[in-house]
Amino acid sequence: YFEIVTDLLRNALTVDFGTPYDSLVSNVIAGDSLIIPVTVTSLTAHSIPSGVSFAREAWLEVLVIDNKNDTLYQSGVVSETTSLDISDPDLLLFTSYLIDSAGDTTGSVTDVSSIINNSLMAFSDRYKIYEVKIPTNIKGEIKIQARMRFRSFRPDILRENHHNLLDNLPIFEMAEDSAVVTLSQ
């Protein structure tokens, strides 16, 4: 089952550095900001996530690491049982939210009066620009990794009534891209 789901998800979208307006530079000066443009492209005829999209989530994990393997920047990094930090202003998250009559989010489908759909639509692109301040005291190369990840249930939904299922909540890899940027002084 895991392999079938993985194959389906791996063919659902692509992640690439660059947008129609920006490309990833090959060099950056220590102390400057590194601009990381990313395009996520849907290859499917349905939204991502689809189905019960309010329970599911797909997000972009971005890591920037120096040549000593120290993390310079991260967004969307979680473990299987950890909820995403939705206060992260850089988080690119595809999901939906059910809204009750008071305007609050709800997990109860019987209390819904509207929905906020933040899914990646069929055959569409989503562009995101990350800006990372590079410290002045590092040299060598910077590694950048962007991975689109997916899980069929948000941990906060399971935590409320099905805590025992959290240990069996896999995170699937949908697509990824990586690059190396050289530091100049």
C-alpha atoms as an extended CHARMM CRD file, in Angstrom:
* protein
*
       185  EXT
         1         1  TYR       CA              0.0000000000        0.0000000000        0.0000000000  PROA      1               0.0000000000
         2         2  PHE       CA              2.7430000000        2.4370000000        0.9710000000  PROA      2               0.0000000000
         3         3  GLU       CA              4.5260000000        1.9640000000       -2.3670000000  PROA      3               0.0000000000
         4         4  ILE       CA              1.3300000000        2.5190000000       -4.3850000000  PROA      4               0.0000000000
         5         5  VAL       CA              0.5530000000        5.7540000000       -2.5470000000  PROA      5               0.0000000000
         6         6  THR       CA              4.1590000000        6.8940000000       -2.8950000000  PROA      6               0.0000000000
         7         7  ASP       CA              4.1000000000        6.2920000000       -6.6650000000  PROA      7               0.0000000000
         8         8  LEU       CA              0.8230000000        8.2040000000       -7.0680000000  PROA      8               0.0000000000
         9         9  LEU       CA              2.0740000000       11.1470000000       -5.0200000000  PROA      9               0.0000000000
        10        10  ARG       CA              5.4670000000       11.2380000000       -6.7720000000  PROA      10              0.0000000000
        11        11  ASN       CA              3.6660000000       11.7010000000      -10.1010000000  PROA      11              0.0000000000
        12        12  ALA       CA              1.2830000000       14.3940000000       -8.8350000000  PROA      12              0.0000000000
        13        13  LEU       CA              3.5440000000       17.4480000000       -8.9500000000  PROA      13              0.0000000000
        14        14  THR       CA              7.0340000000       18.8350000000       -9.4480000000  PROA      14              0.0000000000
        15        15  VAL       CA              9.1820000000       21.2020000000       -7.3910000000  PROA      15              0.0000000000
        16        16  ASP       CA             11.7520000000       23.3290000000       -9.2100000000  PROA      16              0.0000000000
        17        17  PHE       CA             13.9930000000       26.2290000000       -8.2910000000  PROA      17              0.0000000000
        18        18  GLY       CA             13.0770000000       29.2890000000      -10.3000000000  PROA      18              0.0000000000
        19        19  THR       CA              9.9080000000       31.0010000000      -11.4620000000  PROA      19              0.0000000000
        20        20  PRO       CA              9.0440000000       32.6210000000      -14.8050000000  PROA      20              0.0000000000
        21        21  TYR       CA             10.4770000000       35.8540000000      -13.3700000000  PROA      21              0.0000000000
        22        22  ASP       CA             13.4050000000       34.7100000000      -11.2030000000  PROA      22              0.0000000000
        23        23  SER       CA             16.0980000000       32.0750000000      -11.2460000000  PROA      23              0.0000000000
        24        24  LEU       CA             18.2830000000       30.7300000000       -8.4840000000  PROA      24              0.0000000000
        25        25  VAL       CA             21.7230000000       32.3690000000       -8.5160000000  PROA      25              0.0000000000
        26        26  SER       CA             24.8560000000       30.2390000000       -8.4700000000  PROA      26              0.0000000000
        27        27  ASN       CA             26.8310000000       32.6270000000       -6.2280000000  PROA      27              0.0000000000
        28        28  VAL       CA             25.9640000000       34.7720000000       -3.2180000000  PROA      28              0.0000000000
        29        29  ILE       CA             28.1270000000       37.1230000000       -1.1600000000  PROA      29              0.0000000000
        30        30  ALA       CA             28.4240000000       36.2940000000        2.5450000000  PROA      30              0.0000000000
        31        31  GLY       CA             26.3750000000       38.8710000000        4.4520000000  PROA      31              0.0000000000
        32        32  ASP       CA             23.8650000000       39.3240000000        1.6180000000  PROA      32              0.0000000000
        33        33  SER       CA             20.4300000000       37.7680000000        1.2340000000  PROA      33              0.0000000000
        34        34  LEU       CA             19.9810000000       34.6620000000       -0.8690000000  PROA      34              0.0000000000
        35        35  ILE       CA             16.7540000000       34.7300000000       -2.8700000000  PROA      35              0.0000000000
        36        36  ILE       CA             15.3330000000       31.2390000000       -3.4600000000  PROA      36              0.0000000000
        37        37  PRO       CA             12.5100000000       31.1860000000       -6.0340000000  PROA      37              0.0000000000
        38        38  VAL       CA             10.4700000000       27.9680000000       -6.1370000000  PROA      38              0.0000000000
        39        39  THR       CA              7.7410000000       26.7170000000       -8.4700000000  PROA      39              0.0000000000
        40        40  VAL       CA              5.3670000000       23.9190000000       -7.4950000000  PROA      40              0.0000000000
        41        41  THR       CA              3.5240000000       22.5360000000      -10.5460000000  PROA      41              0.0000000000
        42        42  SER       CA              0.4820000000       20.2640000000      -10.3810000000  PROA      42              0.0000000000
        43        43  LEU       CA              0.5160000000       17.4110000000      -12.8920000000  PROA      43              0.0000000000
        44        44  THR       CA             -2.9270000000       16.0860000000      -11.9730000000  PROA      44              0.0000000000
        45        45  ALA       CA             -6.5270000000       16.7530000000      -12.9870000000  PROA      45              0.0000000000
        46        46  HSD       CA             -7.5790000000       17.3480000000       -9.3570000000  PROA      46              0.0000000000
        47        47  SER       CA             -6.5900000000       19.6160000000       -6.5110000000  PROA      47              0.0000000000
        48        48  ILE       CA             -3.7730000000       18.7740000000       -4.1050000000  PROA      48              0.0000000000
        49        49  PRO       CA             -4.7940000000       17.7110000000       -1.5770000000  PROA      49              0.0000000000
        50        50  SER       CA             -8.0240000000       16.2620000000       -2.8830000000  PROA      50              0.0000000000
        51        51  GLY       CA            -10.8740000000       14.4400000000       -1.1710000000  PROA      51              0.0000000000
        52        52  VAL       CA            -11.2210000000       15.4720000000        2.4560000000  PROA      52              0.0000000000
        53        53  SER       CA             -8.7380000000       18.2940000000        1.9220000000  PROA      53              0.0000000000
        54        54  PHE       CA             -9.5110000000       19.8360000000        5.3340000000  PROA      54              0.0000000000
        55        55  ALA       CA             -7.9410000000       16.7730000000        6.9960000000  PROA      55              0.0000000000
        56        56  ARG       CA             -4.9890000000       16.4980000000        4.6250000000  PROA      56              0.0000000000
        57        57  GLU       CA             -1.9850000000       18.6760000000        4.0900000000  PROA      57              0.0000000000
        58        58  ALA       CA              0.7600000000       19.0510000000        1.5260000000  PROA      58              0.0000000000
        59        59  TRP       CA              3.5590000000       21.5080000000        2.2220000000  PROA      59              0.0000000000
        60        60  LEU       CA              6.9560000000       22.6140000000        1.0650000000  PROA      60              0.0000000000
        61        61  GLU       CA              9.9020000000       21.9090000000        3.3370000000  PROA      61              0.0000000000
        62        62  VAL       CA             12.8930000000       24.1610000000        2.6500000000  PROA      62              0.0000000000
        63        63  LEU       CA             16.3280000000       23.7100000000        4.2140000000  PROA      63              0.0000000000
        64        64  VAL       CA             19.4240000000       25.8470000000        3.7080000000  PROA      64              0.0000000000
        65        65  ILE       CA             22.5840000000       24.2820000000        5.1430000000  PROA      65              0.0000000000
        66        66  ASP       CA             26.1850000000       25.5030000000        5.1890000000  PROA      66              0.0000000000
        67        67  ASN       CA             29.2460000000       23.3590000000        4.4680000000  PROA      67              0.0000000000
        68        68  LYS       CA             29.5160000000       22.4460000000        8.1810000000  PROA      68              0.0000000000
        69        69  ASN       CA             25.9430000000       21.0380000000        8.0650000000  PROA      69              0.0000000000
        70        70  ASP       CA             24.6360000000       23.8880000000       10.2260000000  PROA      70              0.0000000000
        71        71  THR       CA             21.0920000000       24.9340000000        9.3560000000  PROA      71              0.0000000000
        72        72  LEU       CA             20.9470000000       28.5380000000        8.1590000000  PROA      72              0.0000000000
        73        73  TYR       CA             17.2220000000       28.4770000000        7.3970000000  PROA      73              0.0000000000
        74        74  GLN       CA             14.2720000000       26.0980000000        7.5650000000  PROA      74              0.0000000000
        75        75  SER       CA             10.5580000000       26.1890000000        6.8530000000  PROA      75              0.0000000000
        76        76  GLY       CA              8.0560000000       23.3260000000        6.9770000000  PROA      76              0.0000000000
        77        77  VAL       CA             10.2940000000       20.9330000000        8.9350000000  PROA      77              0.0000000000
        78        78  VAL       CA              8.2740000000       18.5000000000       11.0790000000  PROA      78              0.0000000000
        79        79  SER       CA              8.2820000000       14.9500000000       12.3740000000  PROA      79              0.0000000000
        80        80  GLU       CA              5.4640000000       12.4840000000       11.7150000000  PROA      80              0.0000000000
        81        81  THR       CA              3.5770000000       13.4310000000       14.9140000000  PROA      81              0.0000000000
        82        82  THR       CA              4.3520000000       17.1630000000       14.9290000000  PROA      82              0.0000000000
        83        83  SER       CA              1.9080000000       19.7390000000       13.6230000000  PROA      83              0.0000000000
        84        84  LEU       CA              3.1210000000       22.3320000000       11.1530000000  PROA      84              0.0000000000
        85        85  ASP       CA              3.9820000000       25.7610000000       12.4940000000  PROA      85              0.0000000000
        86        86  ILE       CA              1.2660000000       27.7020000000       10.6880000000  PROA      86              0.0000000000
        87        87  SER       CA              2.6080000000       30.9400000000       12.1920000000  PROA      87              0.0000000000
        88        88  ASP       CA              5.6610000000       30.5320000000        9.9020000000  PROA      88              0.0000000000
        89        89  PRO       CA              5.1530000000       33.3340000000        7.3530000000  PROA      89              0.0000000000
        90        90  ASP       CA              7.1670000000       31.3920000000        4.7510000000  PROA      90              0.0000000000
        91        91  LEU       CA              5.2090000000       28.1290000000        5.0510000000  PROA      91              0.0000000000
        92        92  LEU       CA              3.7550000000       27.0520000000        1.7020000000  PROA      92              0.0000000000
        93        93  LEU       CA              0.8440000000       24.8510000000        2.7700000000  PROA      93              0.0000000000
        94        94  PHE       CA             -1.8790000000       23.2780000000        0.6540000000  PROA      94              0.0000000000
        95        95  THR       CA             -4.9750000000       22.3440000000        2.6650000000  PROA      95              0.0000000000
        96        96  SER       CA             -8.5200000000       23.5220000000        3.3250000000  PROA      96              0.0000000000
        97        97  TYR       CA            -10.1960000000       24.9070000000        6.4170000000  PROA      97              0.0000000000
        98        98  LEU       CA            -13.7910000000       24.3060000000        7.4450000000  PROA      98              0.0000000000
        99        99  ILE       CA            -15.4330000000       27.4460000000        8.8550000000  PROA      99              0.0000000000
       100       100  ASP       CA            -18.4200000000       27.4080000000       11.2300000000  PROA      100             0.0000000000
       101       101  SER       CA            -21.1690000000       30.0350000000       11.4360000000  PROA      101             0.0000000000
       102       102  ALA       CA            -19.1340000000       32.0610000000       13.9850000000  PROA      102             0.0000000000
       103       103  GLY       CA            -16.2480000000       32.3010000000       11.4970000000  PROA      103             0.0000000000
       104       104  ASP       CA            -13.9810000000       29.9340000000       13.4120000000  PROA      104             0.0000000000
       105       105  THR       CA            -12.2270000000       26.8730000000       12.0000000000  PROA      105             0.0000000000
       106       106  THR       CA            -13.8690000000       23.6000000000       12.8850000000  PROA      106             0.0000000000
       107       107  GLY       CA            -13.1780000000       19.9320000000       12.3980000000  PROA      107             0.0000000000
       108       108  SER       CA            -16.8650000000       19.0500000000       12.4450000000  PROA      108             0.0000000000
       109       109  VAL       CA            -18.3740000000       18.6870000000        8.9850000000  PROA      109             0.0000000000
       110       110  THR       CA            -21.8680000000       19.1160000000       10.4620000000  PROA      110             0.0000000000
       111       111  ASP       CA            -21.0150000000       22.6410000000       11.7030000000  PROA      111             0.0000000000
       112       112  VAL       CA            -19.6410000000       24.0040000000        8.4220000000  PROA      112             0.0000000000
       113       113  SER       CA            -20.9770000000       27.1830000000        6.9050000000  PROA      113             0.0000000000
       114       114  SER       CA            -18.0840000000       27.8100000000        4.4880000000  PROA      114             0.0000000000
       115       115  ILE       CA            -14.6630000000       26.5410000000        3.4500000000  PROA      115             0.0000000000
       116       116  ILE       CA            -11.3390000000       28.2150000000        2.7960000000  PROA      116             0.0000000000
       117       117  ASN       CA             -9.6800000000       26.2470000000        0.0310000000  PROA      117             0.0000000000
       118       118  ASN       CA             -5.9180000000       26.6940000000       -0.0920000000  PROA      118             0.0000000000
       119       119  SER       CA             -5.2900000000       23.7000000000       -2.3370000000  PROA      119             0.0000000000
       120       120  LEU       CA             -3.0340000000       23.6030000000       -5.3740000000  PROA      120             0.0000000000
       121       121  MET       CA             -5.5290000000       23.5670000000       -8.2130000000  PROA      121             0.0000000000
       122       122  ALA       CA             -5.4120000000       21.0660000000      -11.0860000000  PROA      122             0.0000000000
       123       123  PHE       CA             -2.6290000000       21.6490000000      -13.6250000000  PROA      123             0.0000000000
       124       124  SER       CA             -1.6030000000       24.9300000000      -11.9820000000  PROA      124             0.0000000000
       125       125  ASP       CA              1.5830000000       26.4880000000      -10.6500000000  PROA      125             0.0000000000
       126       126  ARG       CA              2.2730000000       28.1060000000       -7.3020000000  PROA      126             0.0000000000
       127       127  TYR       CA              5.2800000000       30.3740000000       -6.9200000000  PROA      127             0.0000000000
       128       128  LYS       CA              7.0790000000       31.1150000000       -3.6610000000  PROA      128             0.0000000000
       129       129  ILE       CA             10.1190000000       33.2780000000       -2.9390000000  PROA      129             0.0000000000
       130       130  TYR       CA             12.2650000000       32.5970000000        0.1230000000  PROA      130             0.0000000000
       131       131  GLU       CA             14.7870000000       35.1580000000        1.3550000000  PROA      131             0.0000000000
       132       132  VAL       CA             17.6200000000       33.9190000000        3.5510000000  PROA      132             0.0000000000
       133       133  LYS       CA             20.1380000000       36.2580000000        5.1900000000  PROA      133             0.0000000000
       134       134  ILE       CA             23.5820000000       34.6620000000        4.8080000000  PROA      134             0.0000000000
       135       135  PRO       CA             25.9440000000       35.1460000000        7.7720000000  PROA      135             0.0000000000
       136       136  THR       CA             29.2000000000       36.9840000000        7.0890000000  PROA      136             0.0000000000
       137       137  ASN       CA             31.3740000000       34.3790000000        8.8210000000  PROA      137             0.0000000000
       138       138  ILE       CA             30.8000000000       31.3730000000        6.5420000000  PROA      138             0.0000000000
       139       139  LYS       CA             32.6590000000       30.2000000000        3.4540000000  PROA      139             0.0000000000
       140       140  GLY       CA             32.3790000000       27.4960000000        0.8400000000  PROA      140             0.0000000000
       141       141  GLU       CA             29.0200000000       26.3030000000       -0.4340000000  PROA      141             0.0000000000
       142       142  ILE       CA             25.4340000000       26.4250000000        0.7260000000  PROA      142             0.0000000000
       143       143  LYS       CA             23.1180000000       23.4740000000        0.0910000000  PROA      143             0.0000000000
       144       144  ILE       CA             19.4480000000       24.1500000000       -0.5890000000  PROA      144             0.0000000000
       145       145  GLN       CA             16.7990000000       21.4560000000       -0.4670000000  PROA      145             0.0000000000
       146       146  ALA       CA             13.0910000000       21.8600000000       -1.2210000000  PROA      146             0.0000000000
       147       147  ARG       CA             10.7880000000       18.8700000000       -0.6630000000  PROA      147             0.0000000000
       148       148  MET       CA              7.0430000000       18.6990000000       -1.1620000000  PROA      148             0.0000000000
       149       149  ARG       CA              5.6100000000       16.5540000000        1.6170000000  PROA      149             0.0000000000
       150       150  PHE       CA              2.1350000000       15.1000000000        2.2090000000  PROA      150             0.0000000000
       151       151  ARG       CA              0.2010000000       13.4190000000        4.9840000000  PROA      151             0.0000000000
       152       152  SER       CA             -3.3570000000       12.1700000000        4.8620000000  PROA      152             0.0000000000
       153       153  PHE       CA             -4.2920000000       13.5280000000        8.2980000000  PROA      153             0.0000000000
       154       154  ARG       CA             -3.2050000000       16.6220000000       10.1750000000  PROA      154             0.0000000000
       155       155  PRO       CA             -1.8640000000       15.5160000000       13.5790000000  PROA      155             0.0000000000
       156       156  ASP       CA             -4.1340000000       17.9600000000       15.4300000000  PROA      156             0.0000000000
       157       157  ILE       CA             -7.2060000000       16.1720000000       14.0280000000  PROA      157             0.0000000000
       158       158  LEU       CA             -5.9750000000       12.7700000000       15.2280000000  PROA      158             0.0000000000
       159       159  ARG       CA             -4.7020000000       14.1210000000       18.5330000000  PROA      159             0.0000000000
       160       160  GLU       CA             -8.2280000000       15.1260000000       19.5950000000  PROA      160             0.0000000000
       161       161  ASN       CA             -9.9770000000       11.7410000000       19.2610000000  PROA      161             0.0000000000
       162       162  HSD       CA             -7.5460000000        9.1890000000       17.8180000000  PROA      162             0.0000000000
       163       163  HSD       CA             -4.2390000000        9.7360000000       19.6040000000  PROA      163             0.0000000000
       164       164  ASN       CA             -3.2720000000        6.0770000000       19.1260000000  PROA      164             0.0000000000
       165       165  LEU       CA             -3.1710000000        6.5850000000       15.3270000000  PROA      165             0.0000000000
       166       166  LEU       CA             -0.4630000000        9.2610000000       15.5150000000  PROA      166             0.0000000000
       167       167  ASP       CA              2.2820000000        6.6230000000       15.6180000000  PROA      167             0.0000000000
       168       168  ASN       CA              1.1280000000        5.3190000000       12.2030000000  PROA      168             0.0000000000
       169       169  LEU       CA              0.9190000000        8.6300000000       10.3710000000  PROA      169             0.0000000000
       170       170  PRO       CA              3.4600000000        8.5550000000        7.5480000000  PROA      170             0.0000000000
       171       171  ILE       CA              4.7460000000       11.6080000000        5.7460000000  PROA      171             0.0000000000
       172       172  PHE       CA              5.1380000000       10.9930000000        2.0180000000  PROA      172             0.0000000000
       173       173  GLU       CA              7.6580000000       12.6870000000       -0.2540000000  PROA      173             0.0000000000
       174       174  MET       CA              5.9730000000       14.0280000000       -3.3730000000  PROA      174             0.0000000000
       175       175  ALA       CA              8.8110000000       15.8250000000       -5.1430000000  PROA      175             0.0000000000
       176       176  GLU       CA             12.0900000000       17.5400000000       -4.4290000000  PROA      176             0.0000000000
       177       177  ASP       CA             14.8030000000       19.7150000000       -5.8490000000  PROA      177             0.0000000000
       178       178  SER       CA             18.2230000000       20.5550000000       -4.5060000000  PROA      178             0.0000000000
       179       179  ALA       CA             20.9580000000       23.0000000000       -5.4460000000  PROA      179             0.0000000000
       180       180  VAL       CA             24.3340000000       24.2750000000       -4.3280000000  PROA      180             0.0000000000
       181       181  VAL       CA             25.2110000000       27.9780000000       -4.1750000000  PROA      181             0.0000000000
       182       182  THR       CA             28.8260000000       29.1180000000       -3.8530000000  PROA      182             0.0000000000
       183       183  LEU       CA             29.7320000000       31.8050000000       -1.3240000000  PROA      183             0.0000000000
       184       184  SER       CA             31.8340000000       34.7450000000       -2.4060000000  PROA      184             0.0000000000
       185       185  GLN       CA             33.6020000000       37.1440000000       -0.0690000000  PROA      185             0.0000000000
